[in-house]
């Protein structure tokens, strides 16, 4: 997950306009490095990229919950520690679902939301099937370990687009995924998988911050979800990235950086317009 702050040229102190990016299950904060770098160089934003519970360098203690509510509390506590009042929030896959959860639970802390390859929850029949699948996968991780799981996960069609970055990049992604801990990922699947998530669709019409919902052209199911999200949220926009699959920010980082820059510019403009209307 990553947070960053908008700065005036030459200002060495970040103000209270950061953005935070949350990763999906099985990836850590470092996965944002290329996209963050591309946007930062052109936009003058400061970023912070913490790992979510169960991911990257975090450790899950016995009995500690992995849930949307727990991760929301973690992030709000981090923002408080950093003196961040409101933030632009960006999330990929599971991190996108977390961003939507935060938008419905703590909207006063957000300036905007951007999701990549995300949805707002499954219907009950689909949730039950997904819960069983998430539990089976969690047990597999615990029994067979990280290497077996990472090889299985990397073989899924969902991530085929990463192959276009070349074998060295795919090898680096695999090595990064192996840095996760089996207990943490199992905890995350059980508590934050799509099967565990309470649907948010009925709450999204109350989300008023600017939102952009991104999907890769080849990620057909999530293209439909992104369109639905954009039509459900009052200030929602849909963006499709051509020749990309699920992991848009990894498959086409330069294209994603342009989408992110446009989103942040749009959010700034909406914020300025709102402030002007309030003053009037």
PDB file of C-alpha atoms in Angstrom, residues 16 41 117 147 156 208 230 242:
ATOM      1  CA  UNK A  16      -2.073  16.988   3.856  1.00  0.00           C
ATOM      2  CA  UNK A  41       8.489  12.487 -11.793  1.00  0.00           C
ATOM      3  CA  UNK A 117      -9.257  -4.620 -11.368  1.00  0.00           C
ATOM      4  CA  UNK A 147       6.842 -21.870  -3.511  1.00  0.00           C
ATOM      5  CA  UNK A 156      -3.355 -18.289 -13.610  1.00  0.00           C
ATOM      6  CA  UNK A 208     -19.241  11.547  -3.211  1.00  0.00           C
ATOM      7  CA  UNK A 230     -18.534   4.064 -12.563  1.00  0.00           C
ATOM      8  CA  UNK A 242      -5.587  -1.126 -23.968  1.00  0.00           C
TER       9      UNK A 242
END
